[in-house]
CSV table of C-alpha atoms and ligand atoms in Angstrom, one decimal:
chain,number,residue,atom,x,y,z
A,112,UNK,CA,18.8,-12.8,-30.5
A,113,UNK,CA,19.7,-12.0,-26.8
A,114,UNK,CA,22.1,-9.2,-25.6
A,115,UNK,CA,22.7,-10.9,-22.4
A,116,UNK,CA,23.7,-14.0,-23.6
A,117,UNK,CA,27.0,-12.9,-25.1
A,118,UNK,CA,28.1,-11.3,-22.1
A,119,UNK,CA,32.4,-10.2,-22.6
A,120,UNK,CA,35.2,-10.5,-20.8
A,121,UNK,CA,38.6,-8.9,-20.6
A,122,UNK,CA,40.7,-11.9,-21.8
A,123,UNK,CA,43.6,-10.5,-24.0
A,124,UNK,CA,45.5,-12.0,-26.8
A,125,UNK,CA,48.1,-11.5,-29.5
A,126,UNK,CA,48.1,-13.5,-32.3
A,127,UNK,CA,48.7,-13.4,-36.1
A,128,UNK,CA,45.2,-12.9,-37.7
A,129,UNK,CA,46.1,-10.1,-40.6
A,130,UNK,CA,47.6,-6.6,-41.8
A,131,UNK,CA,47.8,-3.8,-39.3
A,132,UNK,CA,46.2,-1.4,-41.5
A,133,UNK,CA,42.8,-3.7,-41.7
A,134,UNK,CA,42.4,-4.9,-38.3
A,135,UNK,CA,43.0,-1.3,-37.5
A,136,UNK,CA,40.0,-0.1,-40.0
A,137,UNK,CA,37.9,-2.7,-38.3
A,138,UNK,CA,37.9,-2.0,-34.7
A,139,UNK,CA,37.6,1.8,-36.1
A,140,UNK,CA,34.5,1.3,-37.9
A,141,UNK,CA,32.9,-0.9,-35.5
A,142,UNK,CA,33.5,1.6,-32.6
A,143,UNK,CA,32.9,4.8,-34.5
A,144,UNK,CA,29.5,3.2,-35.0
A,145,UNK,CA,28.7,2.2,-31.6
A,146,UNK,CA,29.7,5.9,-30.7
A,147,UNK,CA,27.3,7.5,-33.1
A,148,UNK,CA,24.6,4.9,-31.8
A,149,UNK,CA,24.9,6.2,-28.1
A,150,UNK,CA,24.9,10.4,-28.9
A,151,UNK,CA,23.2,9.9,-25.6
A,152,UNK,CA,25.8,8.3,-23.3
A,153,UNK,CA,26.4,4.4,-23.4
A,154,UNK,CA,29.3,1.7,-22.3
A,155,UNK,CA,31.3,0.6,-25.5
A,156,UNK,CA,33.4,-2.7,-24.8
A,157,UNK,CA,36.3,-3.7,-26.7
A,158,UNK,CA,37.3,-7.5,-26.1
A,159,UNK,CA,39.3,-9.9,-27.6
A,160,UNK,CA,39.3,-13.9,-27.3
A,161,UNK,CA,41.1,-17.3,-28.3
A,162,UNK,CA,38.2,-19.0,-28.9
A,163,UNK,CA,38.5,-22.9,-30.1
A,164,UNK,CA,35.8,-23.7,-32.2
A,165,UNK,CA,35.2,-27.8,-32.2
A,166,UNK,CA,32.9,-27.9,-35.1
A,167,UNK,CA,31.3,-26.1,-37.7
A,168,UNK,CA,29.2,-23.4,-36.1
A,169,UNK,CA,26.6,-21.0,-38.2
A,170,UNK,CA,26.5,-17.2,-37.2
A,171,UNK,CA,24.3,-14.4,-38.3
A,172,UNK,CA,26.7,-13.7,-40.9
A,173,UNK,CA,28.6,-16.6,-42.0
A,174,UNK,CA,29.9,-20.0,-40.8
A,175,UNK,CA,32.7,-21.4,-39.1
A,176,UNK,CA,34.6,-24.3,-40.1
A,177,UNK,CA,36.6,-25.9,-36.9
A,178,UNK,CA,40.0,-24.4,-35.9
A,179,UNK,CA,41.2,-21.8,-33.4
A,180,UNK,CA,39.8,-18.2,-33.4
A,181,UNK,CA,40.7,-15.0,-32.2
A,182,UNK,CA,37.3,-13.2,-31.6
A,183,UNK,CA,36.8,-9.7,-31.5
A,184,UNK,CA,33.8,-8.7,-29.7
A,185,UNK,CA,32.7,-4.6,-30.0
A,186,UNK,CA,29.5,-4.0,-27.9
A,187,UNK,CA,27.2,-0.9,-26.9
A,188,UNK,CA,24.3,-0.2,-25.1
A,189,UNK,CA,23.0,1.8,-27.7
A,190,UNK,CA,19.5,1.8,-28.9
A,191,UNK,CA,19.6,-1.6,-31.0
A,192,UNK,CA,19.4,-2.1,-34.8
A,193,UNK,CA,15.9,-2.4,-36.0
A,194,UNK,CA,15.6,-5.8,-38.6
A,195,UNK,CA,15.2,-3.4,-41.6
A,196,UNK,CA,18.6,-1.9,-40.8
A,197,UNK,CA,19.8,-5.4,-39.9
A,198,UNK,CA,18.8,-6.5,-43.3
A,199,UNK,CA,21.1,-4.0,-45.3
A,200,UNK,CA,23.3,-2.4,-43.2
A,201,UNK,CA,26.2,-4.5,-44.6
A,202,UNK,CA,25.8,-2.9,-48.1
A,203,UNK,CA,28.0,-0.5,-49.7
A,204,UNK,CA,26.4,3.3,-49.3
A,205,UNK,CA,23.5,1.8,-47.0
A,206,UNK,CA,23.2,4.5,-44.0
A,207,UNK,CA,20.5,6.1,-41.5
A,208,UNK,CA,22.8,9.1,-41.3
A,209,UNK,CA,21.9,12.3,-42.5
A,210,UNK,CA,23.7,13.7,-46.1
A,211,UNK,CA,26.6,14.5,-45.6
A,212,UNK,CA,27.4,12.7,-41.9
A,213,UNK,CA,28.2,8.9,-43.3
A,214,UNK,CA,28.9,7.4,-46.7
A,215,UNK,CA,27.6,4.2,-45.3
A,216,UNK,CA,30.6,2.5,-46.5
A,217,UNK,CA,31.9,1.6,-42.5
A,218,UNK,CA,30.4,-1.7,-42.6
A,219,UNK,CA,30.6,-2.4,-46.1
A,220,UNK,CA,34.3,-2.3,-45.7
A,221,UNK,CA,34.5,-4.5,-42.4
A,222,UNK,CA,32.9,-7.0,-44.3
A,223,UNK,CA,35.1,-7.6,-47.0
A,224,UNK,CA,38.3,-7.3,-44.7
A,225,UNK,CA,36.8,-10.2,-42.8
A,226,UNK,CA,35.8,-12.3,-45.7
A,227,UNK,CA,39.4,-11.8,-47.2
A,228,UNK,CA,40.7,-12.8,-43.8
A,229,UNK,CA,39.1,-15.9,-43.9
A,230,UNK,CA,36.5,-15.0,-41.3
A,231,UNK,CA,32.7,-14.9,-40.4
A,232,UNK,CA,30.6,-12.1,-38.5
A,233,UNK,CA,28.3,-12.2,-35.8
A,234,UNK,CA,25.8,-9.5,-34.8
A,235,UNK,CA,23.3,-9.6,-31.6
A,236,UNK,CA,21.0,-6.9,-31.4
A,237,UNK,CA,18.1,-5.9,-29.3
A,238,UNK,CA,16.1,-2.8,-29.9
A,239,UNK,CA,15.9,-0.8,-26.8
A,240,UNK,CA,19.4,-2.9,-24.9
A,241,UNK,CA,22.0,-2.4,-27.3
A,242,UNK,CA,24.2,-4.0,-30.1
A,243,UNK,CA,27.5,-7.1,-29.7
A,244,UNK,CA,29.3,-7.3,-33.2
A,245,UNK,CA,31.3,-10.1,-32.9
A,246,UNK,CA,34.9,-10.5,-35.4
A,247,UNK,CA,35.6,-14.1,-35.8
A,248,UNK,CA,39.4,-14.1,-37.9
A,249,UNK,CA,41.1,-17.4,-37.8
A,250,UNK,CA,44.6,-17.3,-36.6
A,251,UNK,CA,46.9,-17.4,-39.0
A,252,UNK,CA,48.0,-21.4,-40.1
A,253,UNK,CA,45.3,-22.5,-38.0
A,254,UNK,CA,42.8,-22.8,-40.6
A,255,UNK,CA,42.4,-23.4,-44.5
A,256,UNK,CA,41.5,-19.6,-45.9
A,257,UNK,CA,39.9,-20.8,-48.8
A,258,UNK,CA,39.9,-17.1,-49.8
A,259,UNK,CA,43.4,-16.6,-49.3
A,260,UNK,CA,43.8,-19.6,-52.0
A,261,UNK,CA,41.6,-18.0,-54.4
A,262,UNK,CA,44.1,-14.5,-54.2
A,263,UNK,CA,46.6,-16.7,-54.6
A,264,UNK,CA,45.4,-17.8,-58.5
A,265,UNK,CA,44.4,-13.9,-59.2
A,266,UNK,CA,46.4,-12.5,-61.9
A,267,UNK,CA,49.6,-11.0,-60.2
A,268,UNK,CA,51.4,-7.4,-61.0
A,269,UNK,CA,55.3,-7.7,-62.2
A,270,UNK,CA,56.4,-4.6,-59.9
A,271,UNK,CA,54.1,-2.1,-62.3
A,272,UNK,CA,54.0,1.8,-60.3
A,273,UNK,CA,50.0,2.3,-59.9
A,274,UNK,CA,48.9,5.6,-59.2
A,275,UNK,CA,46.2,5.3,-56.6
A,276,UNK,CA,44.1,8.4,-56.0
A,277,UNK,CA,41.6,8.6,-53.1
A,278,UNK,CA,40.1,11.5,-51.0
A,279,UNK,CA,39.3,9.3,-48.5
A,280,UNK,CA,42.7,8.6,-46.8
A,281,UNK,CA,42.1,5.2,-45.1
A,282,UNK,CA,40.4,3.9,-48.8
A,283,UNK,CA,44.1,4.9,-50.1
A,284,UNK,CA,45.6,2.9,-47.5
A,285,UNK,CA,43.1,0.1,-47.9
A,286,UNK,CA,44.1,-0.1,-51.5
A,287,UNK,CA,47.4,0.3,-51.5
A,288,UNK,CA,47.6,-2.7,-49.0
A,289,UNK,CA,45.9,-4.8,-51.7
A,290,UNK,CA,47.6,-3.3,-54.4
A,291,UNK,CA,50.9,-4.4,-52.9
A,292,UNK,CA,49.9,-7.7,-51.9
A,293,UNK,CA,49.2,-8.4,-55.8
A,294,UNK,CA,52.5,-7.9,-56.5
A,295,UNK,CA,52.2,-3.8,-57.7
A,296,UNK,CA,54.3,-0.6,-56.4
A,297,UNK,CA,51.5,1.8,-55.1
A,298,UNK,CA,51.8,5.2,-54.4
A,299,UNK,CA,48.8,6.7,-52.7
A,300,UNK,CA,47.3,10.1,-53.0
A,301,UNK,CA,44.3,11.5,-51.0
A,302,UNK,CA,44.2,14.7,-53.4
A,303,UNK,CA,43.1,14.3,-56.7
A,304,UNK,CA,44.9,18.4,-57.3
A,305,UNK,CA,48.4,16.4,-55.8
A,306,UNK,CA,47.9,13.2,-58.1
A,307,UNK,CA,48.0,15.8,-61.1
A,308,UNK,CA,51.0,17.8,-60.3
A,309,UNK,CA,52.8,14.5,-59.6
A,310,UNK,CA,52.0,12.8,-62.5
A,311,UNK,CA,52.7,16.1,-65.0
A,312,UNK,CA,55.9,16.5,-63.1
A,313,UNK,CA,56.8,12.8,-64.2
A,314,UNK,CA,54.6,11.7,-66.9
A,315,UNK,CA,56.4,8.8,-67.1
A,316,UNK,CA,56.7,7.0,-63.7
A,317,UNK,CA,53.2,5.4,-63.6
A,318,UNK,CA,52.3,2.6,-65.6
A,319,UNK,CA,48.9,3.0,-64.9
A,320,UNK,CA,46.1,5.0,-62.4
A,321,UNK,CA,43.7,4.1,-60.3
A,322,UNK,CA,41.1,6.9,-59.2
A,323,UNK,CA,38.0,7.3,-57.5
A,324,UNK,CA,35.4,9.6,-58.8
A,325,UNK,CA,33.9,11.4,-56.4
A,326,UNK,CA,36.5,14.4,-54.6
A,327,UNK,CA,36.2,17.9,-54.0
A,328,UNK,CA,38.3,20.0,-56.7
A,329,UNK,CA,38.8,17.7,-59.5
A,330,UNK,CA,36.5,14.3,-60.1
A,331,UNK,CA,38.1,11.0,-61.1
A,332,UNK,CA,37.3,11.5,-64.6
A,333,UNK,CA,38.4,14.9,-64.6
A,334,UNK,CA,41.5,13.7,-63.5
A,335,UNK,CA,41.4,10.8,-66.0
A,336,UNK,CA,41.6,13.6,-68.7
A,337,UNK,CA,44.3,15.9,-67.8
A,338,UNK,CA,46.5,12.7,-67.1
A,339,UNK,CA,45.3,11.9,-70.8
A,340,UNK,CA,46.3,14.7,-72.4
A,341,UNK,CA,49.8,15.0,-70.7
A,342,UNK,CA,50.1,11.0,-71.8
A,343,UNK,CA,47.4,9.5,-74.1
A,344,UNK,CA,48.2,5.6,-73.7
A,345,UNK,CA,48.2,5.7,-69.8
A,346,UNK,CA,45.9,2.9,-68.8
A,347,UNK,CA,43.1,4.7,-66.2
A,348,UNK,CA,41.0,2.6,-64.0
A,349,UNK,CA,37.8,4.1,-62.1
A,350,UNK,CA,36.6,3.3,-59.0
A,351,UNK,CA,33.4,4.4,-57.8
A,352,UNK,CA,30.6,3.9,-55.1
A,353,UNK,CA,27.9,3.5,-57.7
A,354,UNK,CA,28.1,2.5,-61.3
A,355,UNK,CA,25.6,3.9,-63.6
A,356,UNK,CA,25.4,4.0,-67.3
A,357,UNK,CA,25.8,7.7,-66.9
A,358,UNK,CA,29.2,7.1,-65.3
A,359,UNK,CA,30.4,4.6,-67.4
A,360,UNK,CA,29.4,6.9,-70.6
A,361,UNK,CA,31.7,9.9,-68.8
A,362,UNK,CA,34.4,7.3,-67.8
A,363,UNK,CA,34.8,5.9,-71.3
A,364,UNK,CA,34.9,9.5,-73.0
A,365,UNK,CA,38.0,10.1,-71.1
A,366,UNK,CA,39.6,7.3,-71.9
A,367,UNK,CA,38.9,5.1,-68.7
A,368,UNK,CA,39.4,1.8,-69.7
A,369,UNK,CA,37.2,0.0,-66.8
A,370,UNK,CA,34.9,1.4,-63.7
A,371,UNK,CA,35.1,-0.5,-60.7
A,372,UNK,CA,32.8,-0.9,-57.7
A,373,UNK,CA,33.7,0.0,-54.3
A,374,UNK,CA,34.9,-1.3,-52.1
A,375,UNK,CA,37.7,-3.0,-53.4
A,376,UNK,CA,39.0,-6.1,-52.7
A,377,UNK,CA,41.9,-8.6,-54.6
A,378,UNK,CA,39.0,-10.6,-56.4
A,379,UNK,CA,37.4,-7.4,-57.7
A,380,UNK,CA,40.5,-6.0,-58.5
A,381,UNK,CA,43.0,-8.2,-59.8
A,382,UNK,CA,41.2,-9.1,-63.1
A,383,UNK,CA,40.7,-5.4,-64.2
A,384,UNK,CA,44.2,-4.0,-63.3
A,385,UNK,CA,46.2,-7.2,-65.3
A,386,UNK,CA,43.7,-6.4,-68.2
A,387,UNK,CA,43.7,-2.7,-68.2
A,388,UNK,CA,47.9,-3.1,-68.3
A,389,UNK,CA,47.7,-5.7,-71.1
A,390,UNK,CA,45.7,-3.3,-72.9
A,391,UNK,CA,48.4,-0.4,-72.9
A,392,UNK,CA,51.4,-2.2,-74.1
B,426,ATP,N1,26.3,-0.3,-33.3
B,426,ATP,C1,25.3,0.2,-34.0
B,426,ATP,N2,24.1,0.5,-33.4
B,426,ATP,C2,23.0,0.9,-34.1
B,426,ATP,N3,23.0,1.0,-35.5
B,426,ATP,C3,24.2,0.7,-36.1
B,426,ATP,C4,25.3,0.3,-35.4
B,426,ATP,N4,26.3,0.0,-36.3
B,426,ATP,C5,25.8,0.3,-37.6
B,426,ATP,N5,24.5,0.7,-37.4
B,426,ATP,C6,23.6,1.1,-38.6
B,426,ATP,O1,24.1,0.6,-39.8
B,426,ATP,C7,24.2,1.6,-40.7
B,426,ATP,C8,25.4,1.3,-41.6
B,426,ATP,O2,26.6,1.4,-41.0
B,426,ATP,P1,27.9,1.8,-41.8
B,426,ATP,O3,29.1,1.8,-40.8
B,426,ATP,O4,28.1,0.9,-43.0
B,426,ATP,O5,27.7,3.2,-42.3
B,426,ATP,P2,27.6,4.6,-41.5
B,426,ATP,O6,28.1,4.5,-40.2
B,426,ATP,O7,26.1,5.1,-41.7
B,426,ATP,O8,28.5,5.6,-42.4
B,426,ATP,P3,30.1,5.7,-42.3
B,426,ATP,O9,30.6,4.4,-41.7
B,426,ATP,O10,30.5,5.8,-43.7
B,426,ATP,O11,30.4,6.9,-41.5
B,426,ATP,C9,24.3,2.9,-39.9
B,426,ATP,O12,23.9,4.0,-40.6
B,426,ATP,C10,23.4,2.6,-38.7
B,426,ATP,O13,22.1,2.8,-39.0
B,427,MG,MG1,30.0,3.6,-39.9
């Protein structure tokens, strides 16, 4: 794979390709990693193409069916990604940063904002020159989203008020886009000490919550309890990095009716949420 030959340019371009809030944690994550990559100094480029695409074309992460693209191209002259990195760098939690510095969940989540946008990656690294990840989204009516169709069968919400409780503020945002989109009401919360007083202050106005585990002050399942004692048939829905029997075994005492992987996305989503619901009427 060669650096040079995906030299950018400065061509600029509006067009409809998806939500605000994910193209927006996208570009983030790509350039908060090409900043980490070059502690030492570096160029970082930020381009964006229309970019017909005549037939089906293979990248290093997907493939491209023909139709017109907008391509977003992040690049840095950092110090490469060696192939073991390249291998796994895409899964959730993977990271070469210290504890503590990344959760390794950056790329993780770029991925499946891209795949529910219809799209394909494409990544050109070489070690020693530098790193081009390339966005491929196709513009919006351009192309069949075969993804898109599959949301479009998911079970659906009926307006139900999901309490959605994340210390990670952009994971709250994240979620209550796709939350919405299936038809919910979401109200976000990045502290799991706020979610509490809200929901004891009106047991009553969620039909059902939606935590992760892992925050400082009170865990998800923590959480899951005190919610349980102020209202006992409150459907509670985990979400979690990892899933271990351990977890599950802790999620169940409380009353957690389901533990779901991060990150999530409609198709993991949809399934558990309409279930968890069905189970508390
Ligand atoms: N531009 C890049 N140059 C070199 N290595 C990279 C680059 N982008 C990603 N990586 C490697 O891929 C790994 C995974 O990236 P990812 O964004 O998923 O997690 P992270 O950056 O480690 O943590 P977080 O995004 O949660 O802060 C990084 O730890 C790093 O080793
Ligand atoms: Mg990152």
């Amino acid at each position: 794979m060669g650096v040079e030959n995906l030299v950018v340019d400065g061509q600029r371009d509006a067009a409809v390709v998806g939500d605000a809030t994910q193209l927006h944690q996208v570009v983030m994550n790509l350039c908060t990693n090409a900043a980490h990559a070059m502690e030492h100094g570096g160029v970082l480029t930020v381009a964006i193409h229309h970019v017909e695409i005549p037939e089906r074309r293979l990248l290093s992460h997907g493939t491209l069916s023909p139709c017109l693209y907008i391509r977003l191209v992040v690049s840095d002259t950092g110090p490469g990604i060696p192939p073991t990195v390249l291998e796994r760098m895409f899964d959730p939690f993977f990271t070469t940063k210290g504890a503590g510095e990344g959760t390794g969940l950056g790329l993780s989540l770029v991925h499946s904002i891209v795949a529910d946008l219809g799209g394909a990656i494409d990544v050109a690294t070489k070690v020693g020159e530098g790193t081009i990840f390339a966005i491929w989204l196709p513009v919006a009516g351009q192309a069949a989203r075969p993804v898109a169709e599959t949301v479009r069968d998911l079970p659906r919400g009926n307006g139900e008020a999901v309490m959605i409780v994340d210390d990670e503020r952009s994971l709250v945002m994240f979620a209550e886009e796709t939350l919405a989109e299936l038809g919910y009401e979401p109200t976000g919360f990045d502290s799991s000490v706020d979610a509490l007083q809200a929901f004891s202050a009106d047991p009553r106005r969620f039909d059902l919550v939606l935590t992760d585990e892992t925050m400082p002050d009170l865990s998800g399942t923590e959480l899951a309890r005190e919610i349980r004692r102020l209202r006992p048939d409150i459907p509670i829905v985990l979400m979690s990095g990892y899933s271990g029997a351990q977890l599950t075994e802790r999620a169940h005492a409380v009353g957690v009716s389901d533990v779901l992987r991060k990150p999530l996305v409609s198709r993991n989503i949809a399934e558990p949420l309409a279930r968890a619901l069905a189970a508390g009427r």
